[in-house]
Amino acid sequence: MPLTDRSPGPAPTTVRGQAKAQRRQDLLAASATLFAERGFAGVSIDDIGAAAGVSGPAVYRHFTSKQAVLGAVLLEVSSDLLERGRAVAEHAPAPDRRLRDLVSFQVEFALHRPAVIVVQDREMPHLTAEDRRTVRVLQRGYVTLWVEALRELAPARDVADLTLRAQAVFGLINSTPHSLRAAHRLHAPQEAQHLDAARTALEEMSWAALRAAFEPDPTSTGGTP
């Protein structure tokens, strides 16, 4: 697949190149919103162009097909999550701090990019087989960051158990933007207030769920009173 389909490539240095790169990002952002709202099958190339302020044929300057647009949306977000997640992990050497920072990072992503989460959950079957494999590899790499931090805190637990716990927390975090969207609150004037409340609740609940893997419940049998 051509470079323009799969990734933006090196950062452009000319004004024209920067404008083209910005247009590409505008198309991807518009596409994510449309795919989330209408589903992949309910969106046309003309719809994508109109949402980004260009004609439908102009979209083909950046992508060869609607499927290529979807692939770029999910490949770029998966790559970005992994790259930025690694940076978060590297800046927090203590495993408990690392895990907390990863939770905060995922919460911010979920609250500010809910459309991408909807697309990721629902539209994977519409990717090409190659793109689907690549997205899965990137996603597994991201999960591994969480599992590695958990293993340092709970070395007696097996990887499968810790992976399940990490994925359960992803489900908790990623489901909240769906609720906010359903309530039509993400774009309301009071957005910041609702996002702050959601951020605090999600971080507290996520940390409590993860902590159960390495801090025994004092109320359970054999626990410390």
XYZ file of C-alpha atoms in Angstrom:
225
model
C 0.000 0.000 0.000
C 1.375 3.482 -0.775
C 2.900 5.575 1.975
C 0.073 8.127 1.682
C -2.404 5.422 2.691
C -0.598 3.977 5.677
C 1.284 6.822 7.347
C 2.148 10.480 6.907
C 5.863 9.710 6.635
C 8.556 12.170 7.810
C 7.413 15.601 8.975
C 7.230 17.941 5.964
C 9.579 20.931 5.883
C 8.005 23.095 3.170
C 4.896 25.246 3.538
C 3.187 23.237 0.827
C 4.147 19.973 2.475
C 2.902 21.163 5.841
C -0.407 22.247 4.319
C -0.796 18.840 2.686
C -0.015 17.066 5.945
C -2.548 19.215 7.778
C -5.171 18.447 5.154
C -4.491 14.753 5.609
C -4.999 15.051 9.362
C -8.203 17.026 8.795
C -9.478 14.232 6.567
C -8.639 11.589 9.156
C -10.330 13.533 11.964
C -13.434 14.092 9.849
C -13.469 10.437 8.825
C -13.249 9.192 12.410
C -16.229 11.321 13.399
C -18.286 10.206 10.412
C -17.418 6.513 10.821
C -18.357 6.728 14.512
C -21.663 8.429 13.800
C -22.808 6.555 10.682
C -20.684 3.426 10.457
C -18.193 2.621 7.723
C -20.868 1.542 5.253
C -22.860 4.725 5.792
C -20.055 7.097 4.804
C -18.906 7.973 1.287
C -15.741 9.586 0.000
C -17.819 12.661 -0.851
C -19.041 12.787 2.765
C -15.459 12.698 4.025
C -14.370 15.451 1.649
C -17.329 17.663 2.546
C -16.700 17.254 6.273
C -13.063 18.305 5.775
C -13.954 21.187 3.470
C -12.768 19.669 0.186
C -14.357 17.874 -2.743
C -14.700 14.109 -2.771
C -12.128 13.642 -5.572
C -9.604 15.668 -3.558
C -9.603 12.910 -0.938
C -7.928 10.635 -3.484
C -4.848 12.858 -3.416
C -4.199 11.420 0.030
C -5.895 7.993 0.054
C -6.648 5.423 -2.611
C -10.022 4.369 -1.186
C -12.425 4.698 1.734
C -10.959 1.497 3.166
C -7.515 3.107 3.028
C -8.877 6.064 5.010
C -10.177 3.722 7.702
C -6.856 1.921 7.763
C -4.972 5.164 8.235
C -7.279 6.231 11.070
C -6.746 3.040 13.043
C -3.090 2.485 12.174
C -2.099 5.998 13.189
C -4.024 5.992 16.450
C -2.685 2.541 17.394
C 0.873 3.582 16.596
C 0.454 6.855 18.477
C -0.915 5.108 21.563
C 1.995 2.688 21.645
C 4.651 5.343 21.065
C 3.252 7.762 23.621
C 2.516 4.954 26.065
C 6.163 3.882 25.904
C 7.218 7.452 26.639
C 4.912 7.547 29.656
C 6.300 4.251 30.940
C 9.924 5.286 30.430
C 9.466 8.474 32.455
C 8.086 6.612 35.489
C 10.636 4.040 36.700
C 8.583 2.961 39.748
C 5.975 0.394 38.613
C 3.109 1.827 40.696
C 3.773 5.327 39.353
C 4.119 3.928 35.850
C 0.753 2.200 36.114
C -0.936 5.318 37.457
C 0.519 7.394 34.638
C -0.627 4.874 32.051
C -4.139 5.034 33.521
C -4.121 8.834 33.322
C -2.828 8.693 29.761
C -5.530 6.253 28.643
C -8.253 8.277 30.378
C -7.174 11.454 28.583
C -7.158 9.634 25.261
C -10.612 8.159 25.823
C -12.170 11.427 26.917
C -10.747 13.503 24.091
C -10.934 11.019 21.204
C -14.184 9.112 21.742
C -14.931 8.851 18.016
C -11.734 6.883 17.402
C -12.638 4.468 20.188
C -16.038 3.838 18.616
C -14.406 3.212 15.240
C -11.785 0.932 16.773
C -14.436 -1.134 18.532
C -16.822 -1.422 15.610
C -15.073 -1.099 12.268
C -12.061 -3.418 12.503
C -13.712 -6.017 10.218
C -13.686 -3.448 7.396
C -9.881 -3.157 7.411
C -7.744 -5.030 4.933
C -6.243 -8.211 6.379
C -2.801 -6.604 6.432
C -3.963 -3.479 8.249
C -5.959 -5.542 10.718
C -2.892 -7.624 11.567
C -0.763 -4.515 12.018
C -3.319 -2.827 14.264
C -3.537 -5.968 16.399
C 0.251 -6.086 16.781
C 0.334 -2.447 17.867
C -2.533 -2.999 20.289
C -0.805 -5.997 21.863
C 2.321 -3.915 22.301
C 0.309 -1.290 24.167
C -1.326 -3.885 26.427
C 2.125 -5.283 27.173
C 3.192 -1.945 28.682
C 0.441 -2.301 31.266
C 1.083 -5.977 31.894
C 4.799 -5.392 32.462
C 4.065 -2.751 35.098
C 1.529 -5.052 36.760
C 3.995 -7.967 36.772
C 6.481 -5.944 38.787
C 3.777 -5.304 41.367
C 2.201 -8.761 41.259
C 4.960 -11.224 40.238
C 3.022 -14.236 41.536
C 0.197 -13.745 39.023
C 0.457 -15.182 35.548
C 0.505 -13.073 32.418
C -2.930 -14.216 31.274
C -4.495 -13.002 34.519
C -2.751 -9.642 34.348
C -3.645 -9.231 30.675
C -7.300 -9.859 31.489
C -7.176 -7.246 34.240
C -5.558 -4.665 31.964
C -8.115 -5.288 29.222
C -10.964 -5.021 31.725
C -9.691 -1.594 32.748
C -9.509 -0.562 29.083
C -13.157 -1.540 28.815
C -14.029 0.553 31.852
C -12.161 3.602 30.595
C -13.237 3.372 26.984
C -16.927 2.849 27.727
C -17.412 6.188 29.467
C -17.021 8.379 26.356
C -19.837 6.314 24.803
C -22.072 7.307 27.703
C -21.092 10.952 27.426
C -21.758 10.925 23.692
C -25.161 9.302 24.228
C -26.051 12.054 26.673
C -24.975 14.691 24.094
C -22.615 16.261 26.589
C -19.205 16.075 24.966
C -19.832 19.162 22.835
C -21.930 21.110 25.332
C -20.683 24.393 26.874
C -20.200 22.624 30.201
C -17.921 20.040 28.573
C -14.924 20.787 30.811
C -16.949 20.266 33.967
C -18.241 16.886 32.825
C -14.825 15.810 31.570
C -13.168 16.720 34.870
C -15.717 14.682 36.804
C -15.369 11.751 34.419
C -11.566 11.949 34.549
C -11.478 11.785 38.343
C -13.973 8.917 38.537
C -12.263 6.884 35.833
C -8.815 7.252 37.332
C -10.065 6.276 40.801
C -12.033 3.252 39.575
C -9.272 2.072 37.261
C -6.602 2.286 39.916
C -8.816 0.445 42.415
C -9.409 -2.344 39.896
C -5.719 -2.719 39.070
C -4.601 -2.472 42.687
C -6.690 -5.545 43.513
C -4.077 -7.593 41.644
C -1.298 -6.787 44.088
C -2.928 -5.473 47.282
C -5.024 -8.133 49.047
C -8.517 -7.220 50.183
C -8.362 -6.948 54.004
C -11.981 -8.123 54.246
C -11.294 -11.397 52.409
C -10.567 -14.678 54.175
C -7.010 -14.751 55.440
C -6.557 -11.032 54.900
C -5.190 -8.564 57.408
C -7.980 -7.083 59.540
